[in-house]
Structures are given as structure tokens and as C-alpha cells.
PDB file of C-alpha atoms in Angstrom:
ATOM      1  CA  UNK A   1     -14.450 -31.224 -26.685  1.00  0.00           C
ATOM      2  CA  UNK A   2     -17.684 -28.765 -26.811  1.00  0.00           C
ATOM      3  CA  UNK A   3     -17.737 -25.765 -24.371  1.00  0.00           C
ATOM      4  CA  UNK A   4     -20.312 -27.404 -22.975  1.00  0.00           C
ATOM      5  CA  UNK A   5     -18.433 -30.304 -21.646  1.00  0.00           C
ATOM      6  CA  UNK A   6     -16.623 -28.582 -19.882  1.00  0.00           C
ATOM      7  CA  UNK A   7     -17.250 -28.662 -15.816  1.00  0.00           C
ATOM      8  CA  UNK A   8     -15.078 -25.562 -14.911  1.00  0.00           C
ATOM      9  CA  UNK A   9     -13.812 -22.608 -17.156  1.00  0.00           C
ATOM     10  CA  UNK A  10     -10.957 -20.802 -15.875  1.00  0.00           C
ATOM     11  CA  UNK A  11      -9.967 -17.449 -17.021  1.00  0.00           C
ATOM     12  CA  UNK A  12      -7.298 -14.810 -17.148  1.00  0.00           C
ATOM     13  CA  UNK A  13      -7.766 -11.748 -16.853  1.00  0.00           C
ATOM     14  CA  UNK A  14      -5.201  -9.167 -18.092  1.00  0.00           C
ATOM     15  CA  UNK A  15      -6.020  -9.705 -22.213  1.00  0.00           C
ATOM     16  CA  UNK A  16      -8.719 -11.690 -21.426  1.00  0.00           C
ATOM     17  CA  UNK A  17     -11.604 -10.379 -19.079  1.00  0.00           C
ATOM     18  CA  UNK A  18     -10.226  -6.802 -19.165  1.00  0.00           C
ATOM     19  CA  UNK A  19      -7.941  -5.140 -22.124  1.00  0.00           C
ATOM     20  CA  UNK A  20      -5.806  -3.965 -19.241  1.00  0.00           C
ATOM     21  CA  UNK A  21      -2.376  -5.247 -20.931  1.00  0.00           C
ATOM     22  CA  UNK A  22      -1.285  -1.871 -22.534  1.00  0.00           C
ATOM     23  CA  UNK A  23      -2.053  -0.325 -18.901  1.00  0.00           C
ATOM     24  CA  UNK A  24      -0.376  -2.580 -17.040  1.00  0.00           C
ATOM     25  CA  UNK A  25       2.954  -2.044 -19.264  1.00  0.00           C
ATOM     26  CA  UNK A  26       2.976   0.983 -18.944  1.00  0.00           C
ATOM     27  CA  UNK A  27       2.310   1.105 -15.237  1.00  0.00           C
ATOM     28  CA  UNK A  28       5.770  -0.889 -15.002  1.00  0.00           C
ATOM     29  CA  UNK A  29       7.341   1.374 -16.944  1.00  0.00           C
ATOM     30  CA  UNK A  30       6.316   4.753 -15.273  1.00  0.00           C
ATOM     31  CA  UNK A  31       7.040   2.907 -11.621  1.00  0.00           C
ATOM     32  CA  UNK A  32      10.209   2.494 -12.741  1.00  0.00           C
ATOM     33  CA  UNK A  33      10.932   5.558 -14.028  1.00  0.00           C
ATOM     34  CA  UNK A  34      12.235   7.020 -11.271  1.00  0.00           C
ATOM     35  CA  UNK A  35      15.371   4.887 -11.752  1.00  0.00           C
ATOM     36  CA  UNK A  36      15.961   6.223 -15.536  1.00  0.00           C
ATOM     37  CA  UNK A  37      14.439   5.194 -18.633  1.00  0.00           C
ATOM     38  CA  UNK A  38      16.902   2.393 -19.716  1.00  0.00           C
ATOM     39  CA  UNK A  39      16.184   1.215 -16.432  1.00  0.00           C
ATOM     40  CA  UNK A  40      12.104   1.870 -17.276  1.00  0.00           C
ATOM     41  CA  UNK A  41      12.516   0.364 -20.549  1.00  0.00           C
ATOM     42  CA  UNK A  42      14.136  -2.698 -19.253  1.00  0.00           C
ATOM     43  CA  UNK A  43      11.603  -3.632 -17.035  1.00  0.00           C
ATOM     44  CA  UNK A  44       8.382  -2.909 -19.300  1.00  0.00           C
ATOM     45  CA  UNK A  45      10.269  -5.367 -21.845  1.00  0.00           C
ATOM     46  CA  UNK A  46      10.438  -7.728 -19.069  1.00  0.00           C
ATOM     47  CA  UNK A  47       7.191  -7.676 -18.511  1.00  0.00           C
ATOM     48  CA  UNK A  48       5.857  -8.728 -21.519  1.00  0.00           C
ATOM     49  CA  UNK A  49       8.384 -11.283 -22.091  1.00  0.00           C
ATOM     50  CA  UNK A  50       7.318 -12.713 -18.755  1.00  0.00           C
ATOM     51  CA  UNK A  51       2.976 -12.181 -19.486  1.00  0.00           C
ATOM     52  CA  UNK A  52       0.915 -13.929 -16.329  1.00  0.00           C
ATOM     53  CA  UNK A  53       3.563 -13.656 -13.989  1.00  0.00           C
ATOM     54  CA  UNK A  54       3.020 -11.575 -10.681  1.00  0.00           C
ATOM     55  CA  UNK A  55       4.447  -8.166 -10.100  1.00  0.00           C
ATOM     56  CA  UNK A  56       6.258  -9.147  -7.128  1.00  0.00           C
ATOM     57  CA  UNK A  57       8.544 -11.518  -9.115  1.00  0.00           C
ATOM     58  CA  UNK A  58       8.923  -8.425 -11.725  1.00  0.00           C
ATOM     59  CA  UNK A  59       9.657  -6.245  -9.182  1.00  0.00           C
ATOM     60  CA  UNK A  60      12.105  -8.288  -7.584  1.00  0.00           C
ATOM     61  CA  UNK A  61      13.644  -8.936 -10.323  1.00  0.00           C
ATOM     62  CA  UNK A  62      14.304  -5.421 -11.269  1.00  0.00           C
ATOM     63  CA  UNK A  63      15.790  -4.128  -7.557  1.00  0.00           C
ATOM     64  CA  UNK A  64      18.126  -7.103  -8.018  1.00  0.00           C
ATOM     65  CA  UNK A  65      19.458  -5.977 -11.462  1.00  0.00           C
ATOM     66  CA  UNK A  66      19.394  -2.166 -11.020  1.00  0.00           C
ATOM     67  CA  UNK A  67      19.042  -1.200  -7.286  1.00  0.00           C
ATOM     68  CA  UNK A  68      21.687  -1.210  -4.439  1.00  0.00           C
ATOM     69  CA  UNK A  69      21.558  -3.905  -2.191  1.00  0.00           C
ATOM     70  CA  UNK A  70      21.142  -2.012   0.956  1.00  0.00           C
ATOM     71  CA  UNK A  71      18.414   0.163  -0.990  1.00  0.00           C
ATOM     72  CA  UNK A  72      16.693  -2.749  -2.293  1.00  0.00           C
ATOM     73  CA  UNK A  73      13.491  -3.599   0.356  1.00  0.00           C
ATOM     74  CA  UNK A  74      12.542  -0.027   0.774  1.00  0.00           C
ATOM     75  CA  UNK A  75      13.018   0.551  -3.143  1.00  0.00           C
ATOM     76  CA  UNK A  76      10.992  -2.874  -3.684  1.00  0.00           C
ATOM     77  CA  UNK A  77       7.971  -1.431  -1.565  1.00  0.00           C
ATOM     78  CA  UNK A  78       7.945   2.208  -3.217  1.00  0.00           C
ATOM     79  CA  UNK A  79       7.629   0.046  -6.790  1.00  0.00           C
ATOM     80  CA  UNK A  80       4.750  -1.704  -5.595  1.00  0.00           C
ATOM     81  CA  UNK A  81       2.459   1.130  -4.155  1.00  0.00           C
ATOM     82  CA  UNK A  82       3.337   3.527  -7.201  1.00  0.00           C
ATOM     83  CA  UNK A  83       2.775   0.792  -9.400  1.00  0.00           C
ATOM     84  CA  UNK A  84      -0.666  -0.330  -7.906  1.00  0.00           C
ATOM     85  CA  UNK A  85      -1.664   3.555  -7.829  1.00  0.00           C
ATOM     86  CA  UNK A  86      -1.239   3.274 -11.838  1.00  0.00           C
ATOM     87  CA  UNK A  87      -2.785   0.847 -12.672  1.00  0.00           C
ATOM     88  CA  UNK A  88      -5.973   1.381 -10.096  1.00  0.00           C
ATOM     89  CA  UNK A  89      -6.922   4.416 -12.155  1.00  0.00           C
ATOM     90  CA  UNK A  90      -6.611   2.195 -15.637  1.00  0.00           C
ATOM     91  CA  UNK A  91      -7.967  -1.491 -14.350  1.00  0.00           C
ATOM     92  CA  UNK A  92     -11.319   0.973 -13.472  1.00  0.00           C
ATOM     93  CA  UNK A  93     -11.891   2.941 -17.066  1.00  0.00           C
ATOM     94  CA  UNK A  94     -10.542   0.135 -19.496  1.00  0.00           C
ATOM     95  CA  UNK A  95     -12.706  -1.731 -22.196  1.00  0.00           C
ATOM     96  CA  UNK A  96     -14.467  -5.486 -20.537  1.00  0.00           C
ATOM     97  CA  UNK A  97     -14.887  -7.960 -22.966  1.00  0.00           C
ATOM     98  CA  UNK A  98     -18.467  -7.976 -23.487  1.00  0.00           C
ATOM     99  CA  UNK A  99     -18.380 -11.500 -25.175  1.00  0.00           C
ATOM    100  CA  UNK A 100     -18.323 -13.250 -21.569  1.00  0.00           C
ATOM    101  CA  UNK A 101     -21.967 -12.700 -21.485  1.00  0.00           C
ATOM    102  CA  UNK A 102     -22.883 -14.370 -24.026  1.00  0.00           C
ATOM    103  CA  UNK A 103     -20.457 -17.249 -23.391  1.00  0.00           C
ATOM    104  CA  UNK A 104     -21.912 -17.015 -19.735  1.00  0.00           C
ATOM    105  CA  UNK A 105     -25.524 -18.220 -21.686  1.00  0.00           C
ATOM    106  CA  UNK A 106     -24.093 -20.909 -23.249  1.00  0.00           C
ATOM    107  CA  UNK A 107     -22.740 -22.560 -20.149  1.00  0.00           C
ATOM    108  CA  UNK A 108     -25.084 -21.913 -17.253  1.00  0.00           C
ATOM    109  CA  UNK A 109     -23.920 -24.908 -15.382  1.00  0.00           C
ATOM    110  CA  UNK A 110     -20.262 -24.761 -15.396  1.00  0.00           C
ATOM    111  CA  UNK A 111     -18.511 -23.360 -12.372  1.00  0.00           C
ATOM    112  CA  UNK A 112     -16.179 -20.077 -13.744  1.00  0.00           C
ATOM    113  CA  UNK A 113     -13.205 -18.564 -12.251  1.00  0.00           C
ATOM    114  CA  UNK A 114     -10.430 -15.653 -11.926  1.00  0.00           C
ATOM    115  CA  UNK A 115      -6.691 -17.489 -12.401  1.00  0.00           C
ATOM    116  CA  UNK A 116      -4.491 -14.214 -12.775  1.00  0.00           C
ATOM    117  CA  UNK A 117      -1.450 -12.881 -12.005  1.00  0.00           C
ATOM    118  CA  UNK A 118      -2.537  -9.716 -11.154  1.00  0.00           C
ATOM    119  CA  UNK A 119      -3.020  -8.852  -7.114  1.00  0.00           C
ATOM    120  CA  UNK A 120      -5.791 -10.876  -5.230  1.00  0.00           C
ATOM    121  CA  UNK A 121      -7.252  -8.429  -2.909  1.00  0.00           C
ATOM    122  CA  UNK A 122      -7.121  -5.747  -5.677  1.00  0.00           C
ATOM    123  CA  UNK A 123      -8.864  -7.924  -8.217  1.00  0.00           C
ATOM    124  CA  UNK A 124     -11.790  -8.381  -6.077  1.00  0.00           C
ATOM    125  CA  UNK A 125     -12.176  -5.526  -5.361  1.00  0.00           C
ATOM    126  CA  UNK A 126     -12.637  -3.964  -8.511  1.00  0.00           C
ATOM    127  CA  UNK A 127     -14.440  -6.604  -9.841  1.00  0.00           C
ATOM    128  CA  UNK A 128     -16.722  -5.608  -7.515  1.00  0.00           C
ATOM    129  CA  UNK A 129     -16.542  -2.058  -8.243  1.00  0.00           C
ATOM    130  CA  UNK A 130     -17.207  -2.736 -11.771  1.00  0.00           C
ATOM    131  CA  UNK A 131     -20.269  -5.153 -11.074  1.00  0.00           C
ATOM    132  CA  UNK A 132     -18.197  -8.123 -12.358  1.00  0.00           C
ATOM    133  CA  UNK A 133     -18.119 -10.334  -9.268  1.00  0.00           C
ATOM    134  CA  UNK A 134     -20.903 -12.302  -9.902  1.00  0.00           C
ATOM    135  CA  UNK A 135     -20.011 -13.766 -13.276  1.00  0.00           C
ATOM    136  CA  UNK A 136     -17.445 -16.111 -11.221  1.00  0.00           C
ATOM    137  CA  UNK A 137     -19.027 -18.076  -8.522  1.00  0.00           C
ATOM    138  CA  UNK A 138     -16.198 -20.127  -8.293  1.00  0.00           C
ATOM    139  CA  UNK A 139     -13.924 -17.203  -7.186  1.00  0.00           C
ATOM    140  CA  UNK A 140     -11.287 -14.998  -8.067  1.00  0.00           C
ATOM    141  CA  UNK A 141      -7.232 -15.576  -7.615  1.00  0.00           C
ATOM    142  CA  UNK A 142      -4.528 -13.729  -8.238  1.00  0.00           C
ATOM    143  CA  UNK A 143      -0.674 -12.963  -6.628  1.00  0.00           C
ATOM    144  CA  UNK A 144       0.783 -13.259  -4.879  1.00  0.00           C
ATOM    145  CA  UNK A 145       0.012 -17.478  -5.092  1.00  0.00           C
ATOM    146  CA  UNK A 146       1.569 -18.404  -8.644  1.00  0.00           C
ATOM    147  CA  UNK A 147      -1.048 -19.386 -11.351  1.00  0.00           C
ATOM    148  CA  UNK A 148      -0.042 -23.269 -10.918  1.00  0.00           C
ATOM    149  CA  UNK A 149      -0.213 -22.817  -7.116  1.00  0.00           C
ATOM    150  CA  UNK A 150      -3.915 -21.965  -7.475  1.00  0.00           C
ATOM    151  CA  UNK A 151      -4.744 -24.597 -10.040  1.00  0.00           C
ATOM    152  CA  UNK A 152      -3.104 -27.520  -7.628  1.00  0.00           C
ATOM    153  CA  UNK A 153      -4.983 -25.866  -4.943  1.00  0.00           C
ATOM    154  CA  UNK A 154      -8.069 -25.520  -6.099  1.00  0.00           C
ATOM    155  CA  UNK A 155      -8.457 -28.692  -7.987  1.00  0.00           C
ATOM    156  CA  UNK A 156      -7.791 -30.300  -4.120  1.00  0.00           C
ATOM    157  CA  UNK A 157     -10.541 -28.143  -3.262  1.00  0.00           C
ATOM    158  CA  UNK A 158     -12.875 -29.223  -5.787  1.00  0.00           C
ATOM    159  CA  UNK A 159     -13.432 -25.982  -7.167  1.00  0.00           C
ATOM    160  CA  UNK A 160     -11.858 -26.746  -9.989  1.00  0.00           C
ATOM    161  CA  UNK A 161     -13.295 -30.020 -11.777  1.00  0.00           C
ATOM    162  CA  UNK A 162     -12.096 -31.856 -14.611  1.00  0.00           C
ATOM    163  CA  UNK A 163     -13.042 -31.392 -17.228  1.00  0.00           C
ATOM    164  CA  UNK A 164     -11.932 -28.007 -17.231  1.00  0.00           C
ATOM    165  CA  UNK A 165     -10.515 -25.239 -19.697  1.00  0.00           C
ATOM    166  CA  UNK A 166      -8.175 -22.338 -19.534  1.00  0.00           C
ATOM    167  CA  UNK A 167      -8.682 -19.329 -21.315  1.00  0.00           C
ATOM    168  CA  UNK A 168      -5.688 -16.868 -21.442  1.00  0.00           C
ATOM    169  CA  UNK A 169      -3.198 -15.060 -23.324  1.00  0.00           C
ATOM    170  CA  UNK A 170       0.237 -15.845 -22.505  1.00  0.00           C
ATOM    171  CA  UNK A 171       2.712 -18.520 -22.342  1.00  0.00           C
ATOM    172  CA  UNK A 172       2.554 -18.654 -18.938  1.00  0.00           C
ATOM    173  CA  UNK A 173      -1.138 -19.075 -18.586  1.00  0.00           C
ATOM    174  CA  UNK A 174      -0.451 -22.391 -21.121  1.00  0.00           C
ATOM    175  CA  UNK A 175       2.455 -24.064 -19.220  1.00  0.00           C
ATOM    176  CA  UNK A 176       0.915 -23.412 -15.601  1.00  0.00           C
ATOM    177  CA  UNK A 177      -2.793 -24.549 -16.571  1.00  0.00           C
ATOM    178  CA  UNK A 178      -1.482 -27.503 -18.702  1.00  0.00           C
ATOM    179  CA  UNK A 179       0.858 -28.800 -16.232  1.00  0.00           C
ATOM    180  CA  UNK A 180      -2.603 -29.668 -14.401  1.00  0.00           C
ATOM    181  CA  UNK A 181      -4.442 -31.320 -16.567  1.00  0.00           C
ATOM    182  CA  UNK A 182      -6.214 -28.617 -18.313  1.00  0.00           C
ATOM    183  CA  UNK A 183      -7.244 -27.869 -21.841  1.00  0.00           C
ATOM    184  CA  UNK A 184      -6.219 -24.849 -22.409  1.00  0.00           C
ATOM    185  CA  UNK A 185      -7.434 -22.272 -25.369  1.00  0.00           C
ATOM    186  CA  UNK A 186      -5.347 -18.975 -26.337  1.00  0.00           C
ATOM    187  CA  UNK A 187      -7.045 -15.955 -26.827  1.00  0.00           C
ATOM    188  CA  UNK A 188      -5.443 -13.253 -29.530  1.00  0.00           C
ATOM    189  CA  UNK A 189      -7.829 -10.603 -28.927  1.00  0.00           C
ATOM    190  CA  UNK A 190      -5.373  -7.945 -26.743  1.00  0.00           C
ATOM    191  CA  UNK A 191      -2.289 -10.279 -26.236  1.00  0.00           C
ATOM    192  CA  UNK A 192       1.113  -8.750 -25.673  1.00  0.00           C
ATOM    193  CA  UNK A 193       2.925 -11.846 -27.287  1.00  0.00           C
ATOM    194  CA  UNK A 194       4.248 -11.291 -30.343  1.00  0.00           C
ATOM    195  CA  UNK A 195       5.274 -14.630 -31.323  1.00  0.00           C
ATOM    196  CA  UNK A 196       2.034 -16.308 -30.475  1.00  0.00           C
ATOM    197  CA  UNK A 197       1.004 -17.260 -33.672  1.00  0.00           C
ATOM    198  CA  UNK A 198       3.976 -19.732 -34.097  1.00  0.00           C
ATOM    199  CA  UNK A 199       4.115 -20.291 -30.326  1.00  0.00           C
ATOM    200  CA  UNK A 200       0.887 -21.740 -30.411  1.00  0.00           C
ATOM    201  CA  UNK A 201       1.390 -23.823 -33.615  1.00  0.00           C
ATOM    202  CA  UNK A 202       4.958 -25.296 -31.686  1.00  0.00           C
ATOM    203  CA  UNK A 203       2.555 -26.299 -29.165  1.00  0.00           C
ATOM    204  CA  UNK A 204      -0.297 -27.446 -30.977  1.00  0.00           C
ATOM    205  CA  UNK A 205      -2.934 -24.649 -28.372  1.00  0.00           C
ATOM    206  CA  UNK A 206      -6.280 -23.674 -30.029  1.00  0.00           C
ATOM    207  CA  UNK A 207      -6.963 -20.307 -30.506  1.00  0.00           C
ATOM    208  CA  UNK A 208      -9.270 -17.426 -31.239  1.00  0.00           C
ATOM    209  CA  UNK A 209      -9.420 -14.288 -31.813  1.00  0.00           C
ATOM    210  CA  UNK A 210     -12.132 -13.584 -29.637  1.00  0.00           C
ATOM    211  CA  UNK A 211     -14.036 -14.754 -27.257  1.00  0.00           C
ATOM    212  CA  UNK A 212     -17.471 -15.577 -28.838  1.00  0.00           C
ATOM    213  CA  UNK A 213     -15.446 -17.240 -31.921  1.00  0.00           C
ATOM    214  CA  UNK A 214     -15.402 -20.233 -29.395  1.00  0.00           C
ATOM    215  CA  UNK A 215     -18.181 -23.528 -29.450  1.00  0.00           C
TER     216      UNK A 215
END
């Protein structure tokens, strides 16, 4: 099918929109740090085995395996701000893919999108510090709904309309956009997956190495 066939193109953003992935790994790992650096490294390598998913599942996830239960809520909330302090500072100084504007050309009637697992509120809001906001008129998502949350939801909605592609950089972002009916395309550019290469030939996903490579 020709990007112009397409009635609503979804993106991610970490590795996509923004090469935030390196900043965001290492925001996990200096929140964590705290709690040793075993402890630090475990988590950043749970992170990228888990790309797209929200922080608050990789937080959880690491106050369950390394944090005493009666320490754990107060310990899960002291992740989250440091972490979100991080990665403010990055998300605002790292490299935008320039290539959306040009994709943005060639498809002037088809409604775009935010899908991410990054935080919601936060999202916006630099998006609109960084004069980004407009390029999606059909809105920007994030955590803490789950990627496939927001796809059922907003193909009720309407806002998303089939036919409609996914553009992102993670196994996640495949399963959760496919599992709804859309076509989804895997962007090398900045990914964190090492495997993706075979991952995608398993799976039989298109993919580029950047954005403009795509027609």
C-alpha cells in the first residue's frame, strides 16, 4: 500500500519522532542508582528488553524484585519523579527527526498521531515546548493507557481510521498496533533492539532505516 493510502499514520516517539532512546536508558539507570548498580544495571537492561512499554510497569517491576515490601510505594514514587527530572532535561535538547516534514508534504490529508509509551501530560507538553504540537492534529498519547489501550480506543473514536499505519521501533509497538488491524512499518534509525533485523524478518514487518526512505 502507498503512504498515501493511508487515512491515519500513527507514530512512536522514543526512536522515532525524537532520538530520546539513549536518554531514556540512562534515565532508568541513574533513578535507580540509588539502590546499587547491579540493581541500576538490571533495570536499564530491562528496559530495553521491554522498548514501548510505560515506566510505571518498569518501575513496578523493579520495587517488586529489589525493594522491601513495606518500602515499596514510597520507593515506587521517588523512582518516578527522579526519573521524570532526567529525562525532562534530555527529551528538551535531543536531536528531532527532521524527515517528518517532509513526510508531513507528502500526506497533507491524513490524520497523524502520538502512540507512545512515554508519559501523556509530559509529552504534550514538550511537544509544545519544542513547537511540535501541531504536526499531530489527531493528538498525542502516552502512559499511563497501554499502547493497545489507545489504539482500541481511539479507533472507537474515529480518530484512528483504517487504513492506517504504525511507525515505531520496538517489538512492542508491532504486537500492540498489529493486534488492531494496523500495518505497521519498523524504523532502524535509533532503535535499542538489537535483534531487529531477524525479528523483523520472523515476522515478515517492513522496514527502513529512516524515515524519508519510505513511499
Amino acid at each position: 500500500m502507498k503512504l498515501s493510502d493511508y487515512s491515519t499514520i500513527a507514530f512512536d516517539c522514543d526512536g522515532v519522532i525524537l532520538n530520546s532512546n539513549k536518554v531514556k536508558t540512562n534515565a532508568f539507570y541513574d533513578a535507580a542508582l540509588p539502590y546499587g548498580e547491579k540493581n541500576a544495571e538490571a533495570l536499564k537492561n530491562y528496559h530495553t528488553q521491554n522498548g514501548g512499554v510505560s515506566r510505571f510497569k518498569k518501575f513496578q517491576w523493579f520495587v517488586d524484585s529489589f525493594v522491601e515490601q513495606t518500602l515499596r510505594n514510597e520507593a515506587y514514587e521517588q523512582l518516578l519523579t527522579r526519573y521524570a527530572d532526567i529525562v525532562e532535561k534530555g527529551l528538551l535538547n535531543c536531536e528531532f527527526n527532521e524527515d517528518l516534514y517532509e513526510l508531513k508534504e507528502k500526506t497533507p490529508n491524513t490524520n497523524w498521531l502520538i502512540v507512545s509509551g512515554g508519559s501523556q501530560c509530559e509529552l504534550r507538553a514538550l511537544f509544545e515546548k519544542r513547537d511540535l504540537a501541531n504536526l499531530f492534529e489527531g493528538g498525542i498519547y502516552g502512559s499511563p493507557d497501554l499502547k493497545e489501550v489507545i489504539f482500541e480506543r481511539e479507533l472507537v473514536r474515529d480518530n484512528i481510521t483504517l487504513p492506517a499505519l504504525f511507525i515505531g521501533d520496538s517489538k512492542y509497538d508491532y504486537f500492540s498496533s498489529n493486534k488492531h488491524g494496523l500495518d505497521f512499518v519498523f524504523l532502524s534509525q535509533w532503535t535499542e533492539v538489537n535483534d531487529w533485523k531477524s525479528f523483523c524478518k520472523d515476522n515478515n514487518i517492513n522496514h527502513i532505516d529512516f524515515l524519508r526512505s519510505i513511499s
